[in-house]
Amino acid sequence: MYPILYSIQSCPCFLFPVLAENVLCYKTFDEISGTCSNLLGAGVSQEDCCLNSKYGFQLTENGACQSCRGAQWSKWASWSACSVSCTEGVQRRSRICYGYHEGTCPIGTRGKEMKSCLLKECCPVMGGWSEWSAWKPCSVTCQTGTQLRERTCTNPTPVCGGTCTGYSRETKPCDTSQICPTHGNWGSWGPWQPCSQTCSIEGSARQPQQQRSRPCNNPPPSLNPLGKPCPGPSQESKSCTGLPNCPRDGNWGGWKLLQPCTVTCGVGQILQKRLCDNPPPKHGGKNCLGEDVRRQPCTVKVPCPVDGHWDEWGPWKPCSRYSFEIECEEIPASQMRNRKCIGRRYDGKPCEGLRSESRVCYSFEGCPCEYWESEKVQRASYSDQGFLDQGLPTFWTSGITKLIILDPRDHKPVLIENTRFVFKCRTSRWWEVLMERKRSCYYCRVSHKISPGLFWSPGKAARTSFRG
């Protein structure tokens, strides 16, 4: 059904005074409600205020708000509600002519209009109740309960959304004259019991549990008449948290493949290993029991290399210079000795180090006088000019200012200058002797007899000489 529009006569719009002074000028004029907002100022001339056609003004503080634009219709207001709730009715809306300068609003338009509306095709028709049904049995089998009866809205049945006035159900109390049994109800939960274990098994789905229980005593079920027991379990459990991990003992994994023989020649061993990793010990658990390696002998029938080693040094060769042996010379020469690398077999390592070595030497062979090279002299003859240097070969000289001797500690030559030494010659008794140099030798000659058996005090020179 199309809406029917009803034409209502339009009302003329009146001009507002143009020359009004001292109006209240507003920034905003609402075309729907015809109200002003956002006051810009009071005492503003109407002509100045209306330089902006969007503004509005009031002649007095309580007067109607007027628009500064030319006379125009405002926007349509919303449609009103339908005039009836069922069958056909009407809806209305309106608009207002605001403004000045241009005379009235456009002729031939209207300020109100209507249209038809239909919310429902029919209006509700009330129904009537049927007779009450018989009372139903008491709601309980003991003590006092209620009984119920009902009726239906079918005499007649309502149409188009109608209803019956009143209630469809009615109740009344009833008494069975029977004692009701007391059904059980749970009391409060007790405290949690200790955990079933003191540690937690890492990775296990079964963790230590702790339980608590509750009594069926709030109230307990009656015996006559027999009441129902408490519903649900009397105990509950939960997993323990915060426990340390239980020690896990280690267990051996499988034996690994046999390893090659430990040697490349001769007799060695073949090793087979296993790891304590199935699982490994953890959290203080015990290590696996037994050996982690098993051994069996193996033979590689190849001779093993034997490294060489040095034999004892041979004797020193004669003292020589430019391949010629020397005798009784104070100019140093050299002498050598050799050794052999023995025992090397089957591509073993050669000996490390030098096969030969040399040292500086002096040859006193062929000289007519005797000399010492190694011992420390503790008993000596005295002279009024001699002294002892303990630890070196000991000579006594008269008028000798330069002498080369061999140090017994490392057999290196030592240059002795302006020094006198005690020297023992081939005599059967103790004598004061003098050593003379002739050519390259030192000779001994007896000067006079001294007292035997005296001991030298190191670092002190003799003060007395004995003459026979």
PDB file of C-alpha atoms in Angstrom, residues 297-414:
ATOM      1  CA  PRO A 297      94.126 -58.813  22.984  1.00  0.00           C
ATOM      2  CA  CYS A 298      95.033 -58.329  19.340  1.00  0.00           C
ATOM      3  CA  THR A 299      98.199 -59.035  17.377  1.00  0.00           C
ATOM      4  CA  VAL A 300      99.559 -57.105  14.397  1.00  0.00           C
ATOM      5  CA  LYS A 301     102.264 -59.302  12.933  1.00  0.00           C
ATOM      6  CA  VAL A 302     104.575 -56.465  12.011  1.00  0.00           C
ATOM      7  CA  PRO A 303     107.856 -55.820  13.906  1.00  0.00           C
ATOM      8  CA  CYS A 304     107.674 -52.621  15.918  1.00  0.00           C
ATOM      9  CA  PRO A 305     110.232 -49.866  15.276  1.00  0.00           C
ATOM     10  CA  VAL A 306     113.052 -49.665  17.822  1.00  0.00           C
ATOM     11  CA  ASP A 307     114.498 -46.204  18.394  1.00  0.00           C
ATOM     12  CA  GLY A 308     118.214 -45.813  18.573  1.00  0.00           C
ATOM     13  CA  HIS A 309     120.098 -44.771  21.725  1.00  0.00           C
ATOM     14  CA  TRP A 310     123.593 -43.450  22.322  1.00  0.00           C
ATOM     15  CA  ASP A 311     126.374 -45.706  23.496  1.00  0.00           C
ATOM     16  CA  GLU A 312     128.945 -44.435  26.036  1.00  0.00           C
ATOM     17  CA  TRP A 313     131.302 -41.714  24.887  1.00  0.00           C
ATOM     18  CA  GLY A 314     134.617 -42.968  23.573  1.00  0.00           C
ATOM     19  CA  PRO A 315     137.977 -41.733  24.955  1.00  0.00           C
ATOM     20  CA  TRP A 316     139.226 -38.282  24.128  1.00  0.00           C
ATOM     21  CA  LYS A 317     141.549 -38.232  21.149  1.00  0.00           C
ATOM     22  CA  PRO A 318     145.034 -36.702  21.519  1.00  0.00           C
ATOM     23  CA  CYS A 319     145.241 -32.937  21.841  1.00  0.00           C
ATOM     24  CA  SER A 320     145.887 -31.565  18.361  1.00  0.00           C
ATOM     25  CA  ARG A 321     146.055 -28.402  16.344  1.00  0.00           C
ATOM     26  CA  TYR A 322     145.485 -28.443  12.604  1.00  0.00           C
ATOM     27  CA  SER A 323     145.385 -32.251  12.724  1.00  0.00           C
ATOM     28  CA  PHE A 324     148.832 -32.410  14.333  1.00  0.00           C
ATOM     29  CA  GLU A 325     149.324 -33.615  17.890  1.00  0.00           C
ATOM     30  CA  ILE A 326     151.012 -31.198  20.298  1.00  0.00           C
ATOM     31  CA  GLU A 327     153.233 -31.772  23.349  1.00  0.00           C
ATOM     32  CA  CYS A 328     154.071 -29.531  26.273  1.00  0.00           C
ATOM     33  CA  GLU A 329     152.597 -26.340  24.847  1.00  0.00           C
ATOM     34  CA  GLU A 330     150.796 -23.561  26.628  1.00  0.00           C
ATOM     35  CA  ILE A 331     148.862 -22.507  23.494  1.00  0.00           C
ATOM     36  CA  PRO A 332     145.376 -24.095  23.550  1.00  0.00           C
ATOM     37  CA  ALA A 333     144.405 -26.790  21.031  1.00  0.00           C
ATOM     38  CA  SER A 334     141.366 -29.091  20.745  1.00  0.00           C
ATOM     39  CA  GLN A 335     140.524 -32.715  21.195  1.00  0.00           C
ATOM     40  CA  MET A 336     137.460 -34.763  20.202  1.00  0.00           C
ATOM     41  CA  ARG A 337     135.575 -37.838  21.261  1.00  0.00           C
ATOM     42  CA  ASN A 338     132.802 -39.818  19.533  1.00  0.00           C
ATOM     43  CA  ARG A 339     129.832 -41.985  20.434  1.00  0.00           C
ATOM     44  CA  LYS A 340     127.688 -44.465  18.476  1.00  0.00           C
ATOM     45  CA  CYS A 341     123.903 -44.633  17.942  1.00  0.00           C
ATOM     46  CA  ILE A 342     123.069 -48.251  18.679  1.00  0.00           C
ATOM     47  CA  GLY A 343     119.933 -50.424  18.813  1.00  0.00           C
ATOM     48  CA  ARG A 344     117.944 -48.769  15.962  1.00  0.00           C
ATOM     49  CA  ARG A 345     115.784 -51.297  14.087  1.00  0.00           C
ATOM     50  CA  TYR A 346     112.711 -51.468  11.853  1.00  0.00           C
ATOM     51  CA  ASP A 347     112.740 -47.827  10.862  1.00  0.00           C
ATOM     52  CA  GLY A 348     112.959 -46.583  14.454  1.00  0.00           C
ATOM     53  CA  LYS A 349     113.899 -43.005  15.253  1.00  0.00           C
ATOM     54  CA  PRO A 350     117.577 -42.063  15.065  1.00  0.00           C
ATOM     55  CA  CYS A 351     119.374 -40.802  18.152  1.00  0.00           C
ATOM     56  CA  GLU A 352     118.905 -37.154  18.997  1.00  0.00           C
ATOM     57  CA  GLY A 353     121.919 -34.962  19.536  1.00  0.00           C
ATOM     58  CA  LEU A 354     125.502 -34.827  18.199  1.00  0.00           C
ATOM     59  CA  ARG A 355     127.637 -37.831  17.412  1.00  0.00           C
ATOM     60  CA  SER A 356     130.862 -35.952  18.304  1.00  0.00           C
ATOM     61  CA  GLU A 357     131.954 -33.250  20.740  1.00  0.00           C
ATOM     62  CA  SER A 358     135.157 -31.260  21.211  1.00  0.00           C
ATOM     63  CA  ARG A 359     136.861 -29.255  23.922  1.00  0.00           C
ATOM     64  CA  VAL A 360     139.843 -26.982  24.378  1.00  0.00           C
ATOM     65  CA  CYS A 361     142.933 -28.799  25.579  1.00  0.00           C
ATOM     66  CA  TYR A 362     146.522 -28.181  26.639  1.00  0.00           C
ATOM     67  CA  SER A 363     149.209 -30.782  26.323  1.00  0.00           C
ATOM     68  CA  PHE A 364     151.641 -31.161  29.196  1.00  0.00           C
ATOM     69  CA  GLU A 365     152.884 -34.504  27.946  1.00  0.00           C
ATOM     70  CA  GLY A 366     156.624 -34.524  27.400  1.00  0.00           C
ATOM     71  CA  CYS A 367     157.268 -31.983  30.135  1.00  0.00           C
ATOM     72  CA  PRO A 368     159.753 -33.139  32.831  1.00  0.00           C
ATOM     73  CA  CYS A 369     157.607 -31.798  35.705  1.00  0.00           C
ATOM     74  CA  GLU A 370     154.557 -33.304  37.380  1.00  0.00           C
ATOM     75  CA  TYR A 371     151.167 -31.481  37.516  1.00  0.00           C
ATOM     76  CA  TRP A 372     147.805 -31.816  39.168  1.00  0.00           C
ATOM     77  CA  GLU A 373     144.501 -31.316  37.411  1.00  0.00           C
ATOM     78  CA  SER A 374     141.644 -32.523  39.557  1.00  0.00           C
ATOM     79  CA  GLU A 375     142.151 -32.733  43.281  1.00  0.00           C
ATOM     80  CA  LYS A 376     141.868 -30.034  45.921  1.00  0.00           C
ATOM     81  CA  VAL A 377     145.022 -29.656  47.964  1.00  0.00           C
ATOM     82  CA  GLN A 378     144.541 -29.575  51.725  1.00  0.00           C
ATOM     83  CA  ARG A 379     148.175 -30.330  52.748  1.00  0.00           C
ATOM     84  CA  ALA A 380     150.945 -28.197  51.344  1.00  0.00           C
ATOM     85  CA  SER A 381     154.419 -26.813  51.855  1.00  0.00           C
ATOM     86  CA  TYR A 382     154.836 -23.256  52.971  1.00  0.00           C
ATOM     87  CA  SER A 383     156.881 -20.426  51.639  1.00  0.00           C
ATOM     88  CA  ASP A 384     157.160 -16.853  52.756  1.00  0.00           C
ATOM     89  CA  GLN A 385     155.575 -15.727  49.511  1.00  0.00           C
ATOM     90  CA  GLY A 386     153.166 -18.505  48.558  1.00  0.00           C
ATOM     91  CA  PHE A 387     149.373 -19.001  49.145  1.00  0.00           C
ATOM     92  CA  LEU A 388     146.729 -21.590  48.244  1.00  0.00           C
ATOM     93  CA  ASP A 389     143.676 -21.132  45.997  1.00  0.00           C
ATOM     94  CA  GLN A 390     141.485 -24.059  47.026  1.00  0.00           C
ATOM     95  CA  GLY A 391     139.630 -25.818  44.215  1.00  0.00           C
ATOM     96  CA  LEU A 392     142.193 -25.282  41.410  1.00  0.00           C
ATOM     97  CA  PRO A 393     145.305 -27.284  40.512  1.00  0.00           C
ATOM     98  CA  THR A 394     147.915 -26.234  43.010  1.00  0.00           C
ATOM     99  CA  PHE A 395     151.369 -24.993  42.012  1.00  0.00           C
ATOM    100  CA  TRP A 396     154.037 -23.006  43.755  1.00  0.00           C
ATOM    101  CA  THR A 397     156.058 -20.693  41.583  1.00  0.00           C
ATOM    102  CA  SER A 398     158.921 -18.322  42.081  1.00  0.00           C
ATOM    103  CA  GLY A 399     159.172 -15.438  39.715  1.00  0.00           C
ATOM    104  CA  ILE A 400     156.299 -16.760  37.560  1.00  0.00           C
ATOM    105  CA  THR A 401     153.848 -14.045  36.551  1.00  0.00           C
ATOM    106  CA  LYS A 402     151.695 -15.913  34.058  1.00  0.00           C
ATOM    107  CA  LEU A 403     150.385 -19.485  34.100  1.00  0.00           C
ATOM    108  CA  ILE A 404     147.603 -21.356  32.211  1.00  0.00           C
ATOM    109  CA  ILE A 405     146.085 -24.344  34.020  1.00  0.00           C
ATOM    110  CA  LEU A 406     142.943 -26.518  33.579  1.00  0.00           C
ATOM    111  CA  ASP A 407     139.950 -26.048  35.866  1.00  0.00           C
ATOM    112  CA  PRO A 408     139.041 -29.515  37.235  1.00  0.00           C
ATOM    113  CA  ARG A 409     135.335 -28.610  37.386  1.00  0.00           C
ATOM    114  CA  ASP A 410     134.752 -28.123  33.645  1.00  0.00           C
ATOM    115  CA  HIS A 411     138.220 -28.710  32.193  1.00  0.00           C
ATOM    116  CA  LYS A 412     138.390 -25.229  30.724  1.00  0.00           C
ATOM    117  CA  PRO A 413     141.638 -23.249  30.693  1.00  0.00           C
ATOM    118  CA  VAL A 414     142.158 -20.599  33.345  1.00  0.00           C
TER     119      VAL A 414
END
